[in-house]
PDB file of C-alpha atoms in Angstrom:
ATOM      1  CA  GLY T   1       0.065   0.003   0.006  1.00 73.00           C
ATOM      2  CA  ALA T   2       0.680   3.637  -0.409  1.00 83.00           C
ATOM      3  CA  VAL T   3       3.429   4.678   2.159  1.00 90.00           C
ATOM      4  CA  VAL T   4       4.455   8.277   3.306  1.00 94.00           C
ATOM      5  CA  SER T   5       7.738   8.786   5.080  1.00 96.00           C
ATOM      6  CA  GLN T   6       8.126  11.797   7.533  1.00 97.00           C
ATOM      7  CA  HIS T   7      11.452  12.918   9.048  1.00 97.00           C
ATOM      8  CA  PRO T   8      12.471  13.498  11.662  1.00 98.00           C
ATOM      9  CA  SER T   9      10.228  11.987  14.059  1.00 97.00           C
ATOM     10  CA  ARG T  10      11.312  14.230  16.743  1.00 97.00           C
ATOM     11  CA  VAL T  11      13.385  17.163  17.112  1.00 98.00           C
ATOM     12  CA  ILE T  12      14.275  19.647  19.903  1.00 97.00           C
ATOM     13  CA  CYS T  13      15.568  22.973  18.708  1.00 96.00           C
ATOM     14  CA  LYS T  14      16.625  26.311  20.342  1.00 97.00           C
ATOM     15  CA  SER T  15      14.226  29.157  20.357  1.00 97.00           C
ATOM     16  CA  GLY T  16      15.160  31.388  17.430  1.00 97.00           C
ATOM     17  CA  THR T  17      16.377  28.624  15.079  1.00 97.00           C
ATOM     18  CA  SER T  18      14.552  27.109  12.022  1.00 97.00           C
ATOM     19  CA  VAL T  19      13.570  23.406  11.692  1.00 98.00           C
ATOM     20  CA  LYS T  20      12.839  21.546   8.457  1.00 98.00           C
ATOM     21  CA  ILE T  21      10.493  18.474   8.206  1.00 98.00           C
ATOM     22  CA  GLU T  22      10.567  16.382   5.255  1.00 97.00           C
ATOM     23  CA  CYS T  23       7.336  14.403   4.061  1.00 96.00           C
ATOM     24  CA  ARG T  24       8.189  11.706   1.192  1.00 95.00           C
ATOM     25  CA  SER T  25       5.457   9.464  -0.818  1.00 92.00           C
ATOM     26  CA  LEU T  26       7.521   6.504  -1.211  1.00 92.00           C
ATOM     27  CA  ASP T  27       5.921   4.437  -3.667  1.00 87.00           C
ATOM     28  CA  PHE T  28       3.404   6.674  -5.580  1.00 87.00           C
ATOM     29  CA  GLN T  29       3.241  10.365  -6.955  1.00 87.00           C
ATOM     30  CA  ALA T  30       1.554  12.748  -4.810  1.00 86.00           C
ATOM     31  CA  THR T  31      -0.352  15.513  -6.437  1.00 81.00           C
ATOM     32  CA  THR T  32      -1.244  17.216  -3.293  1.00 88.00           C
ATOM     33  CA  MET T  33       0.350  17.053   0.072  1.00 93.00           C
ATOM     34  CA  PHE T  34      -1.079  18.403   3.187  1.00 94.00           C
ATOM     35  CA  TRP T  35       0.351  19.657   6.600  1.00 97.00           C
ATOM     36  CA  TYR T  36      -1.375  19.339   9.890  1.00 97.00           C
ATOM     37  CA  ARG T  37      -0.834  20.499  13.210  1.00 97.00           C
ATOM     38  CA  GLN T  38      -2.070  18.652  16.412  1.00 96.00           C
ATOM     39  CA  PHE T  39      -1.740  19.807  19.868  1.00 94.00           C
ATOM     40  CA  PRO T  40      -2.021  17.133  22.583  1.00 92.00           C
ATOM     41  CA  LYS T  41      -5.281  15.441  22.919  1.00 90.00           C
ATOM     42  CA  GLN T  42      -6.682  17.638  20.356  1.00 93.00           C
ATOM     43  CA  SER T  43      -7.868  17.133  16.512  1.00 95.00           C
ATOM     44  CA  LEU T  44      -5.882  17.612  13.604  1.00 95.00           C
ATOM     45  CA  MET T  45      -5.831  21.414  12.132  1.00 94.00           C
ATOM     46  CA  LEU T  46      -4.979  21.827   8.526  1.00 93.00           C
ATOM     47  CA  MET T  47      -2.069  24.264   8.357  1.00 96.00           C
ATOM     48  CA  ALA T  48      -1.661  24.304   4.367  1.00 95.00           C
ATOM     49  CA  THR T  49      -2.152  22.586   1.077  1.00 93.00           C
ATOM     50  CA  SER T  50       0.810  22.308  -1.338  1.00 91.00           C
ATOM     51  CA  ASN T  51       0.355  21.038  -4.888  1.00 87.00           C
ATOM     52  CA  GLU T  52       3.515  20.282  -6.718  1.00 83.00           C
ATOM     53  CA  GLY T  53       5.521  23.225  -8.598  1.00 81.00           C
ATOM     54  CA  SER T  54       3.007  26.044  -7.181  1.00 84.00           C
ATOM     55  CA  LYS T  55       2.959  28.097  -3.815  1.00 88.00           C
ATOM     56  CA  ALA T  56       1.220  26.416  -0.830  1.00 92.00           C
ATOM     57  CA  THR T  57      -2.372  27.619   0.181  1.00 93.00           C
ATOM     58  CA  TYR T  58      -2.459  28.327   3.891  1.00 96.00           C
ATOM     59  CA  GLU T  59      -5.393  28.256   5.891  1.00 94.00           C
ATOM     60  CA  GLN T  60      -7.029  31.046   7.899  1.00 93.00           C
ATOM     61  CA  GLY T  61      -4.667  32.120  10.924  1.00 94.00           C
ATOM     62  CA  VAL T  62      -1.549  30.228   9.771  1.00 96.00           C
ATOM     63  CA  GLU T  63       1.446  32.697   9.082  1.00 95.00           C
ATOM     64  CA  LYS T  64       2.638  31.656   5.807  1.00 93.00           C
ATOM     65  CA  ASP T  65       6.278  33.270   6.740  1.00 95.00           C
ATOM     66  CA  LYS T  66       6.634  31.382   9.562  1.00 96.00           C
ATOM     67  CA  PHE T  67       5.478  27.920   8.027  1.00 97.00           C
ATOM     68  CA  LEU T  68       7.403  27.738   4.843  1.00 96.00           C
ATOM     69  CA  ILE T  69       6.360  24.999   2.527  1.00 94.00           C
ATOM     70  CA  ASN T  70       8.087  23.853  -0.478  1.00 90.00           C
ATOM     71  CA  HIS T  71       6.734  20.953  -2.741  1.00 88.00           C
ATOM     72  CA  ALA T  72       9.561  20.584  -4.987  1.00 82.00           C
ATOM     73  CA  SER T  73       8.814  17.367  -6.756  1.00 88.00           C
ATOM     74  CA  LEU T  74       5.615  14.886  -7.093  1.00 88.00           C
ATOM     75  CA  THR T  75       7.319  12.594  -4.158  1.00 91.00           C
ATOM     76  CA  LEU T  76       8.720  15.278  -1.502  1.00 93.00           C
ATOM     77  CA  SER T  77       7.306  18.261   0.633  1.00 94.00           C
ATOM     78  CA  THR T  78       9.047  20.160   3.327  1.00 95.00           C
ATOM     79  CA  LEU T  79       7.849  22.229   5.967  1.00 97.00           C
ATOM     80  CA  THR T  80      10.326  24.961   7.548  1.00 97.00           C
ATOM     81  CA  VAL T  81       9.395  26.367  10.890  1.00 98.00           C
ATOM     82  CA  THR T  82      11.241  29.525  10.826  1.00 97.00           C
ATOM     83  CA  SER T  83      12.468  31.600  13.945  1.00 97.00           C
ATOM     84  CA  ALA T  84      10.761  28.886  15.970  1.00 97.00           C
ATOM     85  CA  HIS T  85       9.467  29.659  19.590  1.00 96.00           C
ATOM     86  CA  PRO T  86       8.100  27.506  22.538  1.00 96.00           C
ATOM     87  CA  GLU T  87       4.382  28.204  21.107  1.00 96.00           C
ATOM     88  CA  ASP T  88       5.258  26.353  17.911  1.00 97.00           C
ATOM     89  CA  SER T  89       6.050  22.902  19.993  1.00 97.00           C
ATOM     90  CA  SER T  90       3.454  20.557  18.604  1.00 97.00           C
ATOM     91  CA  PHE T  91       3.136  17.385  16.505  1.00 97.00           C
ATOM     92  CA  TYR T  92       3.259  18.043  13.094  1.00 98.00           C
ATOM     93  CA  ILE T  93       1.782  15.485  10.564  1.00 98.00           C
ATOM     94  CA  CYS T  94       1.993  15.504   6.683  1.00 97.00           C
ATOM     95  CA  SER T  95      -0.370  13.657   4.312  1.00 95.00           C
ATOM     96  CA  ALA T  96      -0.227  12.898   0.643  1.00 92.00           C
ATOM     97  CA  ARG T  97      -2.883  12.193  -1.960  1.00 85.00           C
ATOM     98  CA  ASP T  98      -2.171   9.652  -4.437  1.00 78.00           C
ATOM     99  CA  ARG T  99      -2.900  10.966  -7.903  1.00 69.00           C
ATOM    100  CA  GLY T 100      -3.901   7.488  -9.102  1.00 69.00           C
ATOM    101  CA  ALA T 101      -6.367   6.713  -6.303  1.00 63.00           C
ATOM    102  CA  GLY T 102      -9.430   7.229  -8.124  1.00 63.00           C
ATOM    103  CA  LYS T 103     -12.457   7.093  -6.251  1.00 54.00           C
ATOM    104  CA  ASP T 104     -10.801   6.181  -2.930  1.00 63.00           C
ATOM    105  CA  TYR T 105      -9.218   9.560  -2.664  1.00 67.00           C
ATOM    106  CA  GLY T 106      -5.997   8.140  -1.255  1.00 72.00           C
ATOM    107  CA  TYR T 107      -5.029  10.142   1.600  1.00 87.00           C
ATOM    108  CA  THR T 108      -1.968   8.696   3.354  1.00 91.00           C
ATOM    109  CA  PHE T 109      -0.632  10.001   6.317  1.00 95.00           C
ATOM    110  CA  GLY T 110       3.111  10.192   7.644  1.00 96.00           C
ATOM    111  CA  SER T 111       4.143   9.099  11.246  1.00 96.00           C
ATOM    112  CA  GLY T 112       4.350  12.643  12.357  1.00 97.00           C
ATOM    113  CA  THR T 113       7.053  15.014  13.885  1.00 98.00           C
ATOM    114  CA  ARG T 114       7.341  15.806  17.680  1.00 97.00           C
ATOM    115  CA  LEU T 115       8.820  19.394  17.503  1.00 98.00           C
ATOM    116  CA  THR T 116       9.967  20.863  20.860  1.00 97.00           C
ATOM    117  CA  VAL T 117      11.203  24.276  20.948  1.00 97.00           C
ATOM    118  CA  VAL T 118      13.274  25.146  24.198  1.00 97.00           C
TER     119      VAL T 118
ATOM    120  CA  GLN F   1     -20.294  25.053   7.293  1.00 55.00           C
ATOM    121  CA  GLN F   2     -16.960  23.384   7.662  1.00 67.00           C
ATOM    122  CA  GLN F   3     -17.286  21.812  10.773  1.00 88.00           C
ATOM    123  CA  VAL F   4     -17.715  18.234  11.592  1.00 95.00           C
ATOM    124  CA  LYS F   5     -18.867  17.079  15.062  1.00 96.00           C
ATOM    125  CA  GLN F   6     -17.922  13.884  16.715  1.00 97.00           C
ATOM    126  CA  SER F   7     -19.291  12.248  19.961  1.00 97.00           C
ATOM    127  CA  PRO F   8     -18.526  10.776  22.523  1.00 98.00           C
ATOM    128  CA  GLN F   9     -15.283  12.592  23.422  1.00 97.00           C
ATOM    129  CA  SER F  10     -14.268   9.419  25.235  1.00 98.00           C
ATOM    130  CA  LEU F  11     -15.654   5.801  25.429  1.00 98.00           C
ATOM    131  CA  ILE F  12     -15.007   2.829  27.712  1.00 98.00           C
ATOM    132  CA  VAL F  13     -16.080  -0.596  26.325  1.00 98.00           C
ATOM    133  CA  GLN F  14     -15.491  -4.017  27.788  1.00 98.00           C
ATOM    134  CA  LYS F  15     -13.773  -6.688  25.575  1.00 98.00           C
ATOM    135  CA  GLY F  16     -16.171  -8.260  23.130  1.00 98.00           C
ATOM    136  CA  GLY F  17     -18.450  -5.004  23.317  1.00 98.00           C
ATOM    137  CA  ILE F  18     -19.480  -2.808  20.532  1.00 98.00           C
ATOM    138  CA  SER F  19     -18.033   0.811  20.390  1.00 98.00           C
ATOM    139  CA  ILE F  20     -20.078   3.257  18.563  1.00 98.00           C
ATOM    140  CA  ILE F  21     -18.852   6.609  17.601  1.00 98.00           C
ATOM    141  CA  ASN F  22     -21.145   9.254  15.791  1.00 98.00           C
ATOM    142  CA  CYS F  23     -20.260  12.388  13.499  1.00 98.00           C
ATOM    143  CA  ALA F  24     -22.580  15.213  12.222  1.00 97.00           C
ATOM    144  CA  TYR F  25     -21.861  17.599   9.340  1.00 96.00           C
ATOM    145  CA  GLU F  26     -23.279  20.596   7.799  1.00 93.00           C
ATOM    146  CA  ASN F  27     -21.930  20.880   4.629  1.00 91.00           C
ATOM    147  CA  THR F  28     -23.900  18.784   1.976  1.00 90.00           C
ATOM    148  CA  ALA F  29     -20.771  19.296  -0.611  1.00 90.00           C
ATOM    149  CA  PHE F  30     -18.634  16.742   1.390  1.00 92.00           C
ATOM    150  CA  ASP F  31     -18.441  13.489  -0.583  1.00 90.00           C
ATOM    151  CA  TYR F  32     -16.134  11.318   0.896  1.00 91.00           C
ATOM    152  CA  PHE F  33     -16.308  10.284   4.813  1.00 95.00           C
ATOM    153  CA  PRO F  34     -13.430   8.342   6.132  1.00 95.00           C
ATOM    154  CA  TRP F  35     -12.485   7.099   9.648  1.00 97.00           C
ATOM    155  CA  TYR F  36      -9.044   7.349  11.233  1.00 96.00           C
ATOM    156  CA  GLN F  37      -7.464   5.483  13.941  1.00 97.00           C
ATOM    157  CA  GLN F  38      -4.534   7.021  15.819  1.00 97.00           C
ATOM    158  CA  PHE F  39      -2.073   5.593  18.543  1.00 96.00           C
ATOM    159  CA  PRO F  40       0.021   8.005  20.617  1.00 94.00           C
ATOM    160  CA  GLY F  41       2.880   9.417  18.765  1.00 93.00           C
ATOM    161  CA  LYS F  42       1.834   8.139  15.468  1.00 94.00           C
ATOM    162  CA  GLY F  43       0.207   9.532  12.483  1.00 95.00           C
ATOM    163  CA  PRO F  44      -3.742   8.675  11.622  1.00 95.00           C
ATOM    164  CA  ALA F  45      -4.442   5.426   9.579  1.00 93.00           C
ATOM    165  CA  LEU F  46      -7.148   4.883   7.684  1.00 92.00           C
ATOM    166  CA  LEU F  47      -9.821   2.318   8.858  1.00 94.00           C
ATOM    167  CA  ILE F  48     -12.673   2.605   6.332  1.00 94.00           C
ATOM    168  CA  ALA F  49     -14.548   4.974   4.379  1.00 93.00           C
ATOM    169  CA  ILE F  50     -17.751   5.696   2.684  1.00 94.00           C
ATOM    170  CA  ARG F  51     -19.274   7.865  -0.059  1.00 91.00           C
ATOM    171  CA  PRO F  52     -22.511   9.381   0.262  1.00 90.00           C
ATOM    172  CA  ASP F  53     -24.333   7.213  -2.248  1.00 91.00           C
ATOM    173  CA  VAL F  54     -24.100   4.115   0.168  1.00 93.00           C
ATOM    174  CA  SER F  55     -25.857   3.732   3.720  1.00 95.00           C
ATOM    175  CA  GLU F  56     -23.628   1.192   5.072  1.00 97.00           C
ATOM    176  CA  LYS F  57     -20.098  -0.453   4.450  1.00 96.00           C
ATOM    177  CA  LYS F  58     -18.591  -3.152   6.230  1.00 97.00           C
ATOM    178  CA  GLU F  59     -15.008  -4.221   6.314  1.00 95.00           C
ATOM    179  CA  GLY F  60     -14.068  -6.909   8.966  1.00 96.00           C
ATOM    180  CA  ARG F  61     -15.120  -5.710  12.369  1.00 97.00           C
ATOM    181  CA  PHE F  62     -15.562  -2.148  11.267  1.00 97.00           C
ATOM    182  CA  THR F  63     -18.882  -0.778   9.929  1.00 97.00           C
ATOM    183  CA  ILE F  64     -19.759   2.717   8.822  1.00 97.00           C
ATOM    184  CA  SER F  65     -23.717   3.758   8.883  1.00 97.00           C
ATOM    185  CA  PHE F  66     -24.265   6.826   6.912  1.00 97.00           C
ATOM    186  CA  ASN F  67     -27.334   8.721   7.039  1.00 96.00           C
ATOM    187  CA  LYS F  68     -27.513  11.405   4.265  1.00 95.00           C
ATOM    188  CA  SER F  69     -30.798  13.083   5.029  1.00 95.00           C
ATOM    189  CA  ALA F  70     -29.789  13.680   8.703  1.00 96.00           C
ATOM    190  CA  LYS F  71     -25.956  14.413   7.613  1.00 96.00           C
ATOM    191  CA  GLN F  72     -24.756  11.949  10.106  1.00 97.00           C
ATOM    192  CA  PHE F  73     -22.431   8.858  10.213  1.00 98.00           C
ATOM    193  CA  SER F  74     -20.970   6.401  12.575  1.00 98.00           C
ATOM    194  CA  LEU F  75     -18.476   4.067  13.181  1.00 98.00           C
ATOM    195  CA  HIS F  76     -19.383   0.693  14.857  1.00 98.00           C
ATOM    196  CA  ILE F  77     -16.341  -1.608  16.145  1.00 98.00           C
ATOM    197  CA  MET F  78     -17.752  -5.081  16.797  1.00 98.00           C
ATOM    198  CA  ASP F  79     -16.131  -7.455  19.125  1.00 98.00           C
ATOM    199  CA  SER F  80     -13.774  -4.689  20.596  1.00 98.00           C
ATOM    200  CA  GLN F  81     -10.565  -5.716  21.636  1.00 98.00           C
ATOM    201  CA  PRO F  82      -7.912  -4.153  24.010  1.00 97.00           C
ATOM    202  CA  GLY F  83      -5.780  -3.467  20.862  1.00 97.00           C
ATOM    203  CA  ASP F  84      -8.500  -1.317  19.461  1.00 98.00           C
ATOM    204  CA  SER F  85      -7.727   1.208  22.402  1.00 98.00           C
ATOM    205  CA  ALA F  86      -6.630   4.271  20.567  1.00 98.00           C
ATOM    206  CA  THR F  87      -8.236   7.757  19.364  1.00 98.00           C
ATOM    207  CA  TYR F  88     -10.678   7.667  16.504  1.00 98.00           C
ATOM    208  CA  PHE F  89     -11.246  10.515  14.013  1.00 97.00           C
ATOM    209  CA  CYS F  90     -13.968  10.837  11.818  1.00 97.00           C
ATOM    210  CA  ALA F  91     -13.378  12.944   8.860  1.00 96.00           C
ATOM    211  CA  ALA F  92     -14.890  14.751   5.760  1.00 95.00           C
ATOM    212  CA  SER F  93     -13.762  15.801   2.472  1.00 90.00           C
ATOM    213  CA  LYS F  94     -14.418  17.816  -0.649  1.00 80.00           C
ATOM    214  CA  TYR F  95     -11.986  19.505  -3.195  1.00 71.00           C
ATOM    215  CA  ASP F  96      -9.034  17.608  -1.431  1.00 75.00           C
ATOM    216  CA  LYS F  97      -9.242  19.145   2.138  1.00 85.00           C
ATOM    217  CA  LEU F  98      -9.985  16.908   4.906  1.00 90.00           C
ATOM    218  CA  ILE F  99     -11.882  18.243   7.902  1.00 92.00           C
ATOM    219  CA  PHE F 100     -11.608  16.227  10.989  1.00 95.00           C
ATOM    220  CA  GLY F 101     -13.857  15.415  13.872  1.00 96.00           C
ATOM    221  CA  THR F 102     -12.679  16.545  17.337  1.00 96.00           C
ATOM    222  CA  GLY F 103     -11.694  13.049  18.399  1.00 97.00           C
ATOM    223  CA  THR F 104     -12.905   9.925  20.323  1.00 98.00           C
ATOM    224  CA  ARG F 105     -10.513   8.289  22.831  1.00 98.00           C
ATOM    225  CA  LEU F 106     -11.836   4.497  23.181  1.00 98.00           C
ATOM    226  CA  GLN F 107     -10.341   2.336  25.960  1.00 98.00           C
ATOM    227  CA  VAL F 108     -11.190  -1.294  25.667  1.00 98.00           C
ATOM    228  CA  PHE F 109     -10.915  -3.111  29.008  1.00 96.00           C
ATOM    229  CA  PRO F 110     -10.336  -7.009  29.107  1.00 91.00           C
TER     230      PRO F 110
END
């Protein structure tokens, strides 16, 4: 089945530094990739949608200059948290949609990245 | 319009029992309704999904019931097992975006 690899699984960084999270579709081409943020015991909140080769579309209230998304190929999207602060600490999850999924929509999720900003 | 309401927030079921989680939506444009299972520290994994032209879908111990007129759908887990203990999310989709429900924490006791 479709597999999405997300790295790193955990990262601790100092306040003011930037962190990059990678999301790769291993065995399929992803027309669209999504980035979510999840706080403890809460639901997944969509941050942005990215299509290969075009600018990401950010959800209302998400700072596009803080959360930089690059979707350079059909198998790779990256999320960079710039000038991270403790309030950016969260669980970040990517999802990729298989362009060949047809009726099933084909959303596959990565295993998530736990970001802690100290 | 974009919300998906999920209940209950938490559920405790004895081993072998039936777990039932309910969701309601408002946007009639949604055309894909999946359920996801999430274990702590992991990403969500697709359990089962349904389209609005079907009233019920069963896969193994998992069944989705869908009521289009009431704009509600539910997940039934038959013969619940301790390994089913996880957080379950319903979701709805149209035009690529997945909108998630608030989640239900299920605990199955032996």
